[in-house]
Short mmCIF file of C-alpha atoms in Angstrom, two decimals:
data_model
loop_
_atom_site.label_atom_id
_atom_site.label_comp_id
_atom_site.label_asym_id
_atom_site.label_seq_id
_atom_site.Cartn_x
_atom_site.Cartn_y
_atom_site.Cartn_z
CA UNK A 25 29.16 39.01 -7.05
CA UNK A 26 29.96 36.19 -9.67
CA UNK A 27 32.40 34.69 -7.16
CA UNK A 28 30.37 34.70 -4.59
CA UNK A 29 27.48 33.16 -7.80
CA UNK A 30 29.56 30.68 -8.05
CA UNK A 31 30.59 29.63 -4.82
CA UNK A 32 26.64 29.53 -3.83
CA UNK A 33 26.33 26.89 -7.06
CA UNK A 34 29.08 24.95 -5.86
CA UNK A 35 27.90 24.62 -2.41
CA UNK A 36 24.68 23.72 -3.58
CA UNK A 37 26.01 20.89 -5.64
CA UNK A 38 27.82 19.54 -2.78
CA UNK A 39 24.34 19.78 -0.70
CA UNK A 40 22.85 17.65 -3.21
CA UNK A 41 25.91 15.33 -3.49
CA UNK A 42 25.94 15.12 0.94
CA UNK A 43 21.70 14.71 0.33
CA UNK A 44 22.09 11.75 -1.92
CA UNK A 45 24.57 9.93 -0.06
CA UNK A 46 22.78 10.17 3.30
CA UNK A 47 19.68 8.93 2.23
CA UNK A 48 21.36 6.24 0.54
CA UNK A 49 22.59 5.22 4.17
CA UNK A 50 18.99 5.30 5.02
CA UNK A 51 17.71 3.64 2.00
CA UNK A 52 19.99 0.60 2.59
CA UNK A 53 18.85 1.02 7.05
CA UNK A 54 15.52 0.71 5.86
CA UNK A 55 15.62 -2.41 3.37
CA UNK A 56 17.02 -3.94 6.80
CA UNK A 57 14.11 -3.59 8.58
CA UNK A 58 11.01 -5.55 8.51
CA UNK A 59 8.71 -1.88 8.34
CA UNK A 60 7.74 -1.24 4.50
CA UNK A 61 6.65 2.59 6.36
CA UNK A 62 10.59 3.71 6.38
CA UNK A 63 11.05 2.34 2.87
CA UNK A 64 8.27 4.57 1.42
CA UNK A 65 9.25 7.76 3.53
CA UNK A 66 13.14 8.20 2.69
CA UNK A 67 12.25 9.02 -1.19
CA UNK A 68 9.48 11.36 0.26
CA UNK A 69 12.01 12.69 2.91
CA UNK A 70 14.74 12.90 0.45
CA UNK A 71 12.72 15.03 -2.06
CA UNK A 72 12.04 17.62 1.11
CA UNK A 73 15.12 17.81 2.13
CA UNK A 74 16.65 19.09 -1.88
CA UNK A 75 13.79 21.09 -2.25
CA UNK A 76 14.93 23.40 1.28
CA UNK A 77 17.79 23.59 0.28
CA UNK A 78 17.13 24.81 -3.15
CA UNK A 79 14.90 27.47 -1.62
CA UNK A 80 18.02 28.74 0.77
CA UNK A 81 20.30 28.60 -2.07
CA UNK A 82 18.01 30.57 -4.22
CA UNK A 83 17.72 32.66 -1.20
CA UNK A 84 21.26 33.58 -1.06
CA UNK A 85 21.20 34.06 -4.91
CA UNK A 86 19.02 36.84 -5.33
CA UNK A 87 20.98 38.67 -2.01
CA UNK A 88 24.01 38.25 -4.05
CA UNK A 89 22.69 39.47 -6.85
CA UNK A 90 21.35 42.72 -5.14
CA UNK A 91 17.13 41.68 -4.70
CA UNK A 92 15.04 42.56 -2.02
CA UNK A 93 14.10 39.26 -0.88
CA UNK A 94 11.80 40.10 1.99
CA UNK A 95 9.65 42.59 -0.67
CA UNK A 96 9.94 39.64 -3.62
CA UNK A 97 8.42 37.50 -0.73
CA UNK A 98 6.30 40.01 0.63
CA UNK A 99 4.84 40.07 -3.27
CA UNK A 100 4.91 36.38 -3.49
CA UNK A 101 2.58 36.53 -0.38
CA UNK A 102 -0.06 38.67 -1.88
CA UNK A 103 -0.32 36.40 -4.95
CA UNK A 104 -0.39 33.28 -2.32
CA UNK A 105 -4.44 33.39 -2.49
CA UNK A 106 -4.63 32.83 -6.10
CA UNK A 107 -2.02 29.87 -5.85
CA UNK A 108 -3.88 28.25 -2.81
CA UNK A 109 -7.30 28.48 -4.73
CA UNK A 110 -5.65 27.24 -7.71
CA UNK A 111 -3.64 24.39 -5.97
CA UNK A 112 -7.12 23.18 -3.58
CA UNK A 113 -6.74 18.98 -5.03
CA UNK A 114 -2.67 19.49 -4.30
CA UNK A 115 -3.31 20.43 -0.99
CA UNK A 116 -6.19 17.86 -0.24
CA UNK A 117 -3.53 15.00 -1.82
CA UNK A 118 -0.95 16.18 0.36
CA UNK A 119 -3.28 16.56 3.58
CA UNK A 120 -4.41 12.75 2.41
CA UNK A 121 -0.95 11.50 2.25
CA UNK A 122 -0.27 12.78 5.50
CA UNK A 123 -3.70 11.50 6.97
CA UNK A 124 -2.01 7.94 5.18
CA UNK A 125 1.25 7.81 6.51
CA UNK A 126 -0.31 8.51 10.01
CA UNK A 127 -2.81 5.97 9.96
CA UNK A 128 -0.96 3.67 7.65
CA UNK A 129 -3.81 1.87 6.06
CA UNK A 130 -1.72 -0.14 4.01
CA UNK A 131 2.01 -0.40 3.35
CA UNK A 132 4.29 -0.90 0.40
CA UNK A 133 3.83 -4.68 -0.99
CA UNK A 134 0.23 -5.01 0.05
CA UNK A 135 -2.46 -6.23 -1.82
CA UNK A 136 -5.27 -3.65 -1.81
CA UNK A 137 -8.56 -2.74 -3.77
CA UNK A 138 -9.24 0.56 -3.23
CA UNK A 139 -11.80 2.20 -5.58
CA UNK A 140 -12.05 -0.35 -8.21
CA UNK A 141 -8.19 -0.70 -8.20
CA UNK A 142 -7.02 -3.71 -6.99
CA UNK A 143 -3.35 -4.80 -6.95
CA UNK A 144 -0.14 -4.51 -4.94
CA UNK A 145 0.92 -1.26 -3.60
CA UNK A 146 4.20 -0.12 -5.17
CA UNK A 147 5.04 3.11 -3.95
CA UNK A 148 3.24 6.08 -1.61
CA UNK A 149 3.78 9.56 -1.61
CA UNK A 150 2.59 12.47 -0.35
CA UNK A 151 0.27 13.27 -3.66
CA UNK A 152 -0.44 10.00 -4.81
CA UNK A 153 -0.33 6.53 -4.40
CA UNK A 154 1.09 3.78 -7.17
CA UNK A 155 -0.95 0.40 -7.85
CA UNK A 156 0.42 -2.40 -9.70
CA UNK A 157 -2.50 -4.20 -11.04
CA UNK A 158 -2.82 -7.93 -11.56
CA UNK A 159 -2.57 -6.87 -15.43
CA UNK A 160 0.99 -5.24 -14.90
CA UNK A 161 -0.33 -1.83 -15.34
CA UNK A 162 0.31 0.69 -12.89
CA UNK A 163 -2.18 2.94 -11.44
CA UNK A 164 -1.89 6.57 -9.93
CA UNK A 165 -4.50 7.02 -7.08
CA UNK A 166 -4.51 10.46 -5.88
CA UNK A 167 -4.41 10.73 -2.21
CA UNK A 168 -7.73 12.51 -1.44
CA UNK A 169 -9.44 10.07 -2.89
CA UNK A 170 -7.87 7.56 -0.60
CA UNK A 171 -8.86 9.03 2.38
CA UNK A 172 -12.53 9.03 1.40
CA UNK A 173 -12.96 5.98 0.26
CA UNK A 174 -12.49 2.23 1.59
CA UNK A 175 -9.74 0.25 1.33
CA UNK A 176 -9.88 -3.33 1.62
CA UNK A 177 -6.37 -5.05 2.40
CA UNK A 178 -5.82 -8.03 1.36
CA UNK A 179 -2.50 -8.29 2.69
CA UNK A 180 -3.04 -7.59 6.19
CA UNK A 181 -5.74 -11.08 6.19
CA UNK A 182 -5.07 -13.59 9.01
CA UNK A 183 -6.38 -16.21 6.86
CA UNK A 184 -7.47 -17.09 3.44
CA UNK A 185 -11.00 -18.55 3.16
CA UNK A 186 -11.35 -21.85 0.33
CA UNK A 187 -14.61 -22.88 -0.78
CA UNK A 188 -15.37 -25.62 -3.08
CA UNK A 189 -17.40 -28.54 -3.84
CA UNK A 190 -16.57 -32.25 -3.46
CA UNK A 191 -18.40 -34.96 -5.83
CA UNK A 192 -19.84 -38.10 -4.49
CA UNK A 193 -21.45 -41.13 -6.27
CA UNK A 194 -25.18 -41.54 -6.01
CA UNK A 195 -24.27 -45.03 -4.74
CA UNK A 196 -22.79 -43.49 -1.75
CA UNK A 197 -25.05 -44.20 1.24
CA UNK A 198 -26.44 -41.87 4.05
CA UNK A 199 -23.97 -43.50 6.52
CA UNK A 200 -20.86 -42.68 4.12
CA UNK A 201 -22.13 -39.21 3.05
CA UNK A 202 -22.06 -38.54 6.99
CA UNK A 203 -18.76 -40.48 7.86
CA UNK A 204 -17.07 -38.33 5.00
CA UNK A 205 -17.97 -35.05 6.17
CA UNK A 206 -16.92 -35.94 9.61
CA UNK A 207 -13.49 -37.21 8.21
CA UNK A 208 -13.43 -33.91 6.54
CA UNK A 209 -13.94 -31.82 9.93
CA UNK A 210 -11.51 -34.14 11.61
CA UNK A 211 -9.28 -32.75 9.26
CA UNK A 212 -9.78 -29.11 9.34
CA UNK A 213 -9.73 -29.86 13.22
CA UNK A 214 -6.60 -31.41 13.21
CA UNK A 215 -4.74 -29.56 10.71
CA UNK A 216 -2.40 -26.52 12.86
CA UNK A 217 -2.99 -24.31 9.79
CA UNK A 218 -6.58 -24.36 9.64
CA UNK A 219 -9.22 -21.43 11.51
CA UNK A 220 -11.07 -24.32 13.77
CA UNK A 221 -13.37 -22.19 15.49
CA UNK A 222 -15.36 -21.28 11.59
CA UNK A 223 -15.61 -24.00 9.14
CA UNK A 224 -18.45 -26.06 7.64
CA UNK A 225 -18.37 -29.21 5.43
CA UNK A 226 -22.05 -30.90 4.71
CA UNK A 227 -23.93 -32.18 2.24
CA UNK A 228 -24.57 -28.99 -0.71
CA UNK A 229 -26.88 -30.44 -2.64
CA UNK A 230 -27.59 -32.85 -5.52
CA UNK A 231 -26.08 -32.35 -8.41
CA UNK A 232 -25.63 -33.71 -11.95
CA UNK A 233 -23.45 -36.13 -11.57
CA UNK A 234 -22.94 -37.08 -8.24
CA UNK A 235 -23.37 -35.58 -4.16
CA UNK A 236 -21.93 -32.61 -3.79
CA UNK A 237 -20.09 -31.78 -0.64
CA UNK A 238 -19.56 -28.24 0.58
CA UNK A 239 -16.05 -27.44 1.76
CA UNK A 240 -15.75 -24.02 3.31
CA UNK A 241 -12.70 -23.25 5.50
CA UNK A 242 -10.05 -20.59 6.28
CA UNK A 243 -6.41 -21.34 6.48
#
């Protein structure tokens, strides 16, 4: 039996050691692509994978060591209640993690505000989700809040909108007020970078100092 102990641990280490370097392969395949999805799932997928085959080692532990695994497992089941009632938010993060990776609201690098949070996404796993705020701190969202609440993402915009204001001198007359604004959509019209189909630029208002022109555009 301690042979046979021993021979189980070594095997197991060399699982591990085989585990690590595969997903190392994949770690470095999936820095290569331009998905940010693969990136977050080998960690996830690599934590799986050693936890199996912890469970099968252990399995062929206790065998070796002369325990009824089928009745230890039977017994495990009839305590299996207790554990689910007592692990309900586990399961509802893991059930939202899964909900996340399927419909892939947002990916790793994105700039979200979910909840109050805002920041870029760092990491996402199956119970939680990491947030690195604008302040450097990170934030832990668990993953059934996610899935009940909205996410805006910021990252997946196809343009940013700009709005400011644009000072004129009261001396400026009607005719130049209206041949500046038009020299303003000329360029928003012209400019390849610039949404042309939703942009205004008029006259705001009067303000302290001078005419104020409102710029408003998406680029």
């Amino acid at each position: 039996q301690i042979a046979s102990l021993i021979a189980a641990v070594g095997v197991l280490q060399a699982a591990y050691r085989g585990i690590d370097i595969f997903m190392d392969v994949l770690t470095r395949r999936a820095s290569e692509t331009e998905s940010k999805l693969d990136d977050s799932l080998v960690p996830l997928l690599r934590t799986a994978v050693r936890l199996f085959v912890t469970f099968v080692g252990l399995l062929f532990v206790l065998q070796n060591l002369d325990i009824n695994v089928s009745s230890l497992i039977a017994g495990l089941g009839l305590g299996g209640l207790a554990i689910a009632l007592a692990a309900q938010d586990t399961v509802r993060n893991l059930l939202g993690g899964v909900t996340i990776f399927a419909d892939k609201p947002f990916e790793v690098g994105d700039w979200v505000v979910v909840d109050g949070v805002e920041g870029t996404v760092e990491a996402v796993g199956f119970r939680s989700t990491r947030v690195r705020t604008f302040y450097n701190s990170q934030m832990t969202i668990p993953n059934s809040i996610l899935i009940k609440t909205t996410v805006d993402n910021y990252g997946r915009r196809q343009f940013r909108r700009w709005s400011t204001k644009l000072s004129l001198l009261y001396e400026t007359t009607p005719e130049q007020v209206d041949a500046f604004c038009e020299g303003a959509r000329e360029l928003v019209r012209n400019h390849p970078m610039m949404r042309r189909d939703s942009y205004q630029v008029f006259l705001n208002e009067f303000g302290e100092s001078g005419i104020d022109i409102l710029v408003y555009v998406f680029w």
